[in-house]
Short mmCIF file of C-alpha atoms in Angstrom, two decimals:
data_model
loop_
_atom_site.label_atom_id
_atom_site.label_comp_id
_atom_site.label_asym_id
_atom_site.label_seq_id
_atom_site.Cartn_x
_atom_site.Cartn_y
_atom_site.Cartn_z
CA MET A 1 0.00 0.00 0.00
CA GLU A 2 1.31 3.42 -0.93
CA GLN A 3 2.24 5.69 1.93
CA VAL A 4 0.12 8.79 2.48
CA PHE A 5 1.78 11.50 4.52
CA VAL A 6 -0.10 14.17 6.43
CA LEU A 7 1.96 17.07 7.71
CA GLY A 8 0.87 19.00 10.80
CA LEU A 9 2.41 22.37 11.58
CA ASP A 10 2.38 24.73 14.54
CA PRO A 11 3.97 27.80 12.94
CA GLY A 12 6.28 30.05 14.91
CA LEU A 13 9.55 31.86 14.38
CA SER A 14 11.49 30.75 17.48
CA ARG A 15 9.98 27.27 17.45
CA CYS A 16 7.90 25.81 14.65
CA GLY A 17 6.40 22.44 15.51
CA TYR A 18 6.07 19.80 12.80
CA CYS A 19 4.73 16.27 12.64
CA VAL A 20 4.52 13.96 9.65
CA LEU A 21 2.04 11.12 10.01
CA ASP A 22 1.94 8.05 7.86
CA ALA A 23 -1.83 7.97 7.38
CA SER A 24 -1.89 4.90 5.15
CA VAL A 25 -1.81 2.53 8.12
CA ARG A 26 -4.91 1.85 10.18
CA SER A 27 -3.56 3.65 13.22
CA ALA A 28 -1.63 6.76 12.13
CA ARG A 29 2.08 6.61 12.91
CA ALA A 30 4.48 9.53 13.37
CA VAL A 31 7.44 9.28 11.00
CA ALA A 32 8.80 12.74 11.88
CA LEU A 33 8.08 14.84 14.94
CA GLY A 34 9.94 17.84 16.30
CA VAL A 35 10.55 21.58 16.04
CA PHE A 36 12.45 23.83 13.70
CA ARG A 37 14.24 26.47 15.74
CA THR A 38 15.74 29.82 14.84
CA ARG A 39 17.75 32.08 17.12
CA ALA A 40 15.96 35.08 18.63
CA GLY A 41 19.14 37.16 18.25
CA ASP A 42 19.32 36.80 14.47
CA ALA A 43 17.63 39.16 11.99
CA VAL A 44 14.05 38.17 11.12
CA PRO A 45 14.64 37.77 7.34
CA GLU A 46 17.56 35.37 8.00
CA ARG A 47 15.45 33.44 10.51
CA LEU A 48 12.64 33.12 7.95
CA ALA A 49 15.07 31.97 5.26
CA GLU A 50 16.53 29.40 7.67
CA LEU A 51 13.05 28.13 8.56
CA LEU A 52 12.28 27.80 4.85
CA THR A 53 15.46 25.77 4.28
CA ASP A 54 14.56 23.39 7.13
CA PHE A 55 11.00 23.09 5.84
CA ARG A 56 12.20 22.26 2.32
CA SER A 57 14.43 19.50 3.72
CA LEU A 58 11.44 17.98 5.50
CA LEU A 59 9.27 18.19 2.35
CA GLY A 60 12.10 16.56 0.42
CA GLU A 61 12.16 13.62 2.81
CA PHE A 62 8.41 13.09 3.15
CA THR A 63 6.18 14.53 0.46
CA PRO A 64 2.85 15.17 2.20
CA SER A 65 -0.40 15.20 0.28
CA VAL A 66 -1.93 17.51 2.86
CA MET A 67 -0.62 20.12 5.25
CA ALA A 68 -2.79 20.80 8.29
CA VAL A 69 -2.34 24.02 10.24
CA GLU A 70 -4.09 25.38 13.26
CA ARG A 71 -5.88 28.58 12.26
CA VAL A 72 -3.83 31.40 13.67
CA LEU A 73 -5.61 33.64 16.12
CA PHE A 74 -3.87 36.57 17.59
CA GLN A 75 -2.00 36.25 20.81
CA THR A 76 -1.77 39.16 23.18
CA ASN A 77 1.99 39.36 22.57
CA VAL A 78 2.41 41.46 19.43
CA ARG A 79 5.99 40.32 18.75
CA THR A 80 5.08 36.64 18.95
CA ALA A 81 1.97 37.16 16.82
CA MET A 82 3.97 38.82 14.04
CA GLY A 83 6.48 35.96 14.08
CA VAL A 84 3.65 33.44 13.82
CA GLY A 85 2.14 35.32 10.87
CA GLN A 86 5.48 35.64 9.07
CA ALA A 87 6.42 31.99 9.66
CA SER A 88 3.01 30.69 8.58
CA GLY A 89 3.16 32.84 5.45
CA VAL A 90 6.52 31.41 4.41
CA LEU A 91 5.43 27.81 5.00
CA MET A 92 2.04 28.18 3.32
CA ALA A 93 3.46 29.85 0.20
CA GLU A 94 6.10 27.12 -0.16
CA ALA A 95 3.58 24.30 0.29
CA ALA A 96 0.98 25.89 -2.00
CA GLY A 97 3.67 26.43 -4.64
CA ARG A 98 4.32 22.67 -4.56
CA GLY A 99 0.65 21.82 -4.96
CA ILE A 100 0.21 20.51 -1.42
CA SER A 101 -3.35 20.97 -0.13
CA ILE A 102 -3.52 23.15 2.94
CA VAL A 103 -6.31 22.73 5.46
CA GLU A 104 -6.86 24.91 8.49
CA TYR A 105 -8.54 23.80 11.69
CA SER A 106 -9.68 25.97 14.56
CA PRO A 107 -8.17 25.39 18.03
CA ASN A 108 -11.59 24.06 19.06
CA GLU A 109 -11.71 21.54 16.25
CA VAL A 110 -8.24 20.29 17.18
CA LYS A 111 -9.05 19.90 20.87
CA SER A 112 -12.37 18.20 20.12
CA ALA A 113 -10.87 15.80 17.59
CA VAL A 114 -7.89 14.81 19.70
CA ALA A 115 -9.12 15.05 23.28
CA GLY A 116 -12.88 14.85 22.70
CA ASP A 117 -13.37 18.21 24.39
CA GLY A 118 -13.12 21.68 22.78
CA SER A 119 -11.90 23.14 26.06
CA ALA A 120 -9.18 20.56 26.76
CA SER A 121 -5.93 21.86 28.27
CA LYS A 122 -2.59 21.78 26.45
CA GLU A 123 -1.51 18.94 28.78
CA GLN A 124 -4.61 16.89 27.98
CA VAL A 125 -4.02 17.34 24.26
CA ALA A 126 -0.33 16.33 24.62
CA ALA A 127 -1.32 13.24 26.67
CA MET A 128 -3.83 12.18 24.01
CA VAL A 129 -1.24 12.72 21.26
CA GLN A 130 1.11 10.43 23.22
CA ARG A 131 -1.59 7.78 23.47
CA LEU A 132 -2.83 8.01 19.87
CA LEU A 133 0.69 7.84 18.46
CA ASP A 134 1.87 5.25 21.00
CA LEU A 135 4.79 7.40 22.16
CA ALA A 136 6.89 6.79 25.28
CA ALA A 137 6.13 10.30 26.57
CA PRO A 138 4.11 13.39 25.55
CA PRO A 139 5.97 15.22 22.75
CA ARG A 140 8.17 18.10 23.93
CA PRO A 141 8.25 21.01 23.42
CA ALA A 142 4.54 21.81 23.28
CA ASP A 143 4.89 23.07 19.68
CA ALA A 144 5.69 19.51 18.53
CA ALA A 145 2.65 18.16 20.39
CA ASP A 146 0.44 20.86 18.84
CA ALA A 147 1.70 20.00 15.36
CA ALA A 148 0.94 16.33 15.97
CA ALA A 149 -2.52 17.25 17.27
CA VAL A 150 -3.49 19.18 14.13
CA ALA A 151 -2.16 16.37 11.91
CA LEU A 152 -4.25 13.85 13.88
CA THR A 153 -7.24 16.18 13.54
CA HIS A 154 -6.92 16.08 9.78
CA VAL A 155 -6.68 12.28 9.78
CA ALA A 156 -9.81 12.09 11.94
CA PHE A 157 -11.74 14.52 9.70
CA ALA A 158 -10.52 12.82 6.52
CA THR A 159 -11.56 9.39 7.83
CA THR A 160 -14.98 10.67 8.81
CA THR A 161 -15.64 12.47 5.56
CA GLY A 162 -13.86 9.95 3.34
CA ALA A 163 -11.66 12.76 2.02
CA ALA A 164 -8.37 10.97 2.80
CA MET B 1 28.06 53.84 -14.02
CA GLU B 2 26.53 50.60 -12.79
CA GLN B 3 22.90 50.77 -11.76
CA VAL B 4 22.08 50.29 -8.09
CA PHE B 5 18.51 49.30 -7.39
CA VAL B 6 16.76 49.88 -4.09
CA LEU B 7 13.47 48.07 -3.60
CA GLY B 8 10.82 49.51 -1.29
CA LEU B 9 7.92 47.35 -0.16
CA ASP B 10 4.65 47.95 1.64
CA PRO B 11 3.63 44.33 2.40
CA GLY B 12 0.01 43.26 2.31
CA LEU B 13 -2.02 40.35 1.05
CA SER B 14 -4.75 42.17 -0.91
CA ARG B 15 -2.39 44.88 -2.10
CA CYS B 16 1.39 44.84 -1.73
CA GLY B 17 3.04 48.08 -2.78
CA TYR B 18 6.43 47.97 -4.51
CA CYS B 19 8.84 50.55 -5.84
CA VAL B 20 12.24 50.00 -7.45
CA LEU B 21 14.48 53.04 -7.45
CA ASP B 22 17.56 53.46 -9.56
CA ALA B 23 19.77 54.92 -6.84
CA SER B 24 22.89 55.27 -8.98
CA VAL B 25 21.74 58.60 -10.41
CA ARG B 26 22.03 61.81 -8.40
CA SER B 27 18.28 62.15 -8.03
CA ALA B 28 16.72 58.72 -7.48
CA ARG B 29 14.40 57.62 -10.29
CA ALA B 30 11.56 55.09 -10.10
CA VAL B 31 12.00 52.30 -12.63
CA ALA B 32 9.08 50.23 -11.28
CA LEU B 33 6.17 51.36 -9.14
CA GLY B 34 2.87 49.65 -8.44
CA VAL B 35 1.05 47.02 -6.42
CA PHE B 36 0.80 43.26 -6.50
CA ARG B 37 -2.81 42.24 -5.93
CA THR B 38 -4.42 38.99 -4.87
CA ARG B 39 -8.12 38.25 -4.71
CA ALA B 40 -9.76 38.32 -1.28
CA GLY B 41 -11.98 35.40 -2.28
CA ASP B 42 -9.08 33.00 -2.90
CA ALA B 43 -7.52 30.75 -0.26
CA VAL B 44 -4.70 32.40 1.68
CA PRO B 45 -1.98 29.86 0.73
CA GLU B 46 -2.77 30.35 -2.98
CA ARG B 47 -2.73 34.12 -2.53
CA LEU B 48 0.68 33.92 -0.84
CA ALA B 49 2.04 31.66 -3.58
CA GLU B 50 0.73 34.10 -6.22
CA LEU B 51 2.33 37.04 -4.43
CA LEU B 52 5.62 35.13 -4.33
CA THR B 53 5.44 34.46 -8.08
CA ASP B 54 4.86 38.17 -8.81
CA PHE B 55 7.67 39.13 -6.45
CA ARG B 56 10.09 36.72 -8.13
CA SER B 57 9.25 38.24 -11.52
CA LEU B 58 10.08 41.70 -10.20
CA LEU B 59 13.37 40.48 -8.68
CA GLY B 60 14.21 38.84 -11.99
CA GLU B 61 13.77 42.12 -13.82
CA PHE B 62 15.57 44.39 -11.35
CA THR B 63 17.99 42.78 -8.91
CA PRO B 64 18.01 45.11 -5.91
CA SER B 65 20.99 45.30 -3.58
CA VAL B 66 18.74 46.39 -0.74
CA MET B 67 15.12 45.85 0.17
CA ALA B 68 13.60 48.48 2.46
CA VAL B 69 10.44 47.68 4.39
CA GLU B 70 8.41 49.71 6.82
CA ARG B 71 8.55 47.99 10.20
CA VAL B 72 5.20 46.33 10.65
CA LEU B 73 3.18 47.51 13.61
CA PHE B 74 -0.10 45.96 14.37
CA GLN B 75 -3.24 47.43 13.00
CA THR B 76 -6.46 47.19 14.93
CA ASN B 77 -7.90 44.90 12.26
CA VAL B 78 -6.76 41.38 13.12
CA ARG B 79 -7.45 39.95 9.64
CA THR B 80 -5.46 42.66 7.90
CA ALA B 81 -2.61 42.35 10.40
CA MET B 82 -2.29 38.61 9.83
CA GLY B 83 -2.21 39.15 6.07
CA VAL B 84 0.51 41.77 6.45
CA GLY B 85 2.56 39.41 8.62
CA GLN B 86 2.15 36.50 6.22
CA ALA B 87 2.94 38.59 3.15
CA SER B 88 6.00 40.21 4.74
CA GLY B 89 7.26 36.78 5.83
CA VAL B 90 7.06 35.39 2.31
CA LEU B 91 8.81 38.40 0.78
CA MET B 92 11.54 38.62 3.43
CA ALA B 93 12.38 34.91 3.25
CA GLU B 94 12.64 35.06 -0.53
CA ALA B 95 14.84 38.17 -0.51
CA ALA B 96 17.06 36.91 2.33
CA GLY B 97 17.48 33.59 0.50
CA ARG B 98 18.84 35.56 -2.47
CA GLY B 99 21.32 37.46 -0.34
CA ILE B 100 19.48 40.79 -0.65
CA SER B 101 20.04 43.03 2.40
CA ILE B 102 16.81 43.87 4.19
CA VAL B 103 16.51 47.08 6.16
CA GLU B 104 13.50 48.08 8.22
CA TYR B 105 12.46 51.63 8.95
CA SER B 106 9.89 52.80 11.45
CA PRO B 107 6.85 54.75 10.19
CA ASN B 108 8.35 57.79 11.93
CA GLU B 109 11.66 57.46 10.13
CA VAL B 110 9.87 57.21 6.78
CA LYS B 111 7.71 60.27 7.38
CA SER B 112 10.66 62.29 8.66
CA ALA B 113 12.94 61.30 5.79
CA VAL B 114 10.38 61.94 3.05
CA ALA B 115 8.22 64.77 4.38
CA GLY B 116 10.57 66.22 7.01
CA ASP B 117 7.99 65.59 9.73
CA GLY B 118 7.44 62.38 11.72
CA SER B 119 3.74 63.13 12.02
CA ALA B 120 3.11 63.88 8.31
CA SER B 121 -0.18 62.63 6.86
CA LYS B 122 -0.42 59.93 4.20
CA GLU B 123 -1.36 62.63 1.69
CA GLN B 124 1.69 64.73 2.56
CA VAL B 125 3.95 61.72 2.16
CA ALA B 126 2.38 60.85 -1.22
CA ALA B 127 2.75 64.46 -2.39
CA MET B 128 6.44 64.48 -1.42
CA VAL B 129 6.97 61.14 -3.19
CA GLN B 130 5.45 62.68 -6.32
CA ARG B 131 7.81 65.66 -6.06
CA LEU B 132 10.97 63.69 -5.23
CA LEU B 133 10.39 61.22 -8.06
CA ASP B 134 9.14 63.87 -10.47
CA LEU B 135 5.86 62.06 -11.15
CA ALA B 136 2.82 63.52 -12.88
CA ALA B 137 0.61 62.67 -9.89
CA PRO B 138 0.90 61.14 -6.42
CA PRO B 139 1.22 57.33 -6.80
CA ARG B 140 -2.05 55.41 -6.44
CA PRO B 141 -3.06 53.33 -4.59
CA ALA B 142 -1.54 54.49 -1.30
CA ASP B 143 0.38 51.20 -0.97
CA ALA B 144 2.50 52.14 -4.00
CA ALA B 145 3.22 55.58 -2.52
CA ASP B 146 4.18 53.99 0.80
CA ALA B 147 6.54 51.57 -0.93
CA ALA B 148 8.18 54.49 -2.76
CA ALA B 149 8.46 56.42 0.51
CA VAL B 150 10.36 53.65 2.30
CA ALA B 151 12.67 53.18 -0.70
CA LEU B 152 13.38 56.93 -0.69
CA THR B 153 14.00 56.73 3.06
CA HIS B 154 16.68 54.14 2.49
CA VAL B 155 18.33 56.24 -0.20
CA ALA B 156 18.33 59.25 2.16
CA PHE B 157 19.79 57.21 5.03
CA ALA B 158 22.37 55.53 2.80
CA THR B 159 23.49 58.89 1.39
CA THR B 160 23.81 60.36 4.86
CA THR B 161 25.71 57.43 6.34
CA GLY B 162 27.67 56.60 3.20
CA ALA B 163 26.26 53.06 3.34
CA ALA B 164 24.87 53.14 -0.21
#
């Protein structure tokens, strides 16, 4: 059976969480899980270019058919919010340019799909990610867990709707 | 004398202003001035990919040594602000990846450099852009005028500091 990869992303400039799931098996399996990091002391354009290079390496290794991203809502911290917007823009443009479908899910949809409760805490979501992916521990940092959660959300939605 | 191009950008998703100045002549001359547009009804990733394609065409025509951008501050409109962040991220990553220097100027620096007054109105800035670039009318839409203003700011700063 051909492998179908679903990529989950939690965009950010300092830490960008990513998770690639092999969705062709009955119980989705993580084949890549982690964070891309850039240094806060470096200039923003260089950090964005570095993030793009890391992202391209990942896409080269696992070509996802779908990229799932949590819909970005604004944080109270203006600096962080701008970094999230800039990082998500870079990643979305690259993926769209390669013909990868991009699907956004609201934070509520992610929490409901993964933890069965739209008001679940970050810890509850990370614990469910651990269980669903049969990991030894909840993914750290939280950005990696969030990326896995949105990828799992897409798999759940795709299975339900038949739009794998 | 070799041409030196300075690119000014006013990032946005619906309208992204751009201005390429030939800064090798005594009085800077606009060789490209306008806006990249994407349709509000299209999906954001496709809009970002389209913006990137347009941007690459411009860079292919005029290879700037410097890209000047107005430092993005948050607007009150969350949707617009996210689009500005995403668009600026895409453009900065592309330019940085090509080795183009990126310089940011605050809105105050731009107004002071172009109109001689940090609290100048948008109309005053556009009128000064018209005068400095010897245009028949102030550039329209405002995004194009803003892009020209930040490019002119860089030329003024570079002349003053000798960092052309």
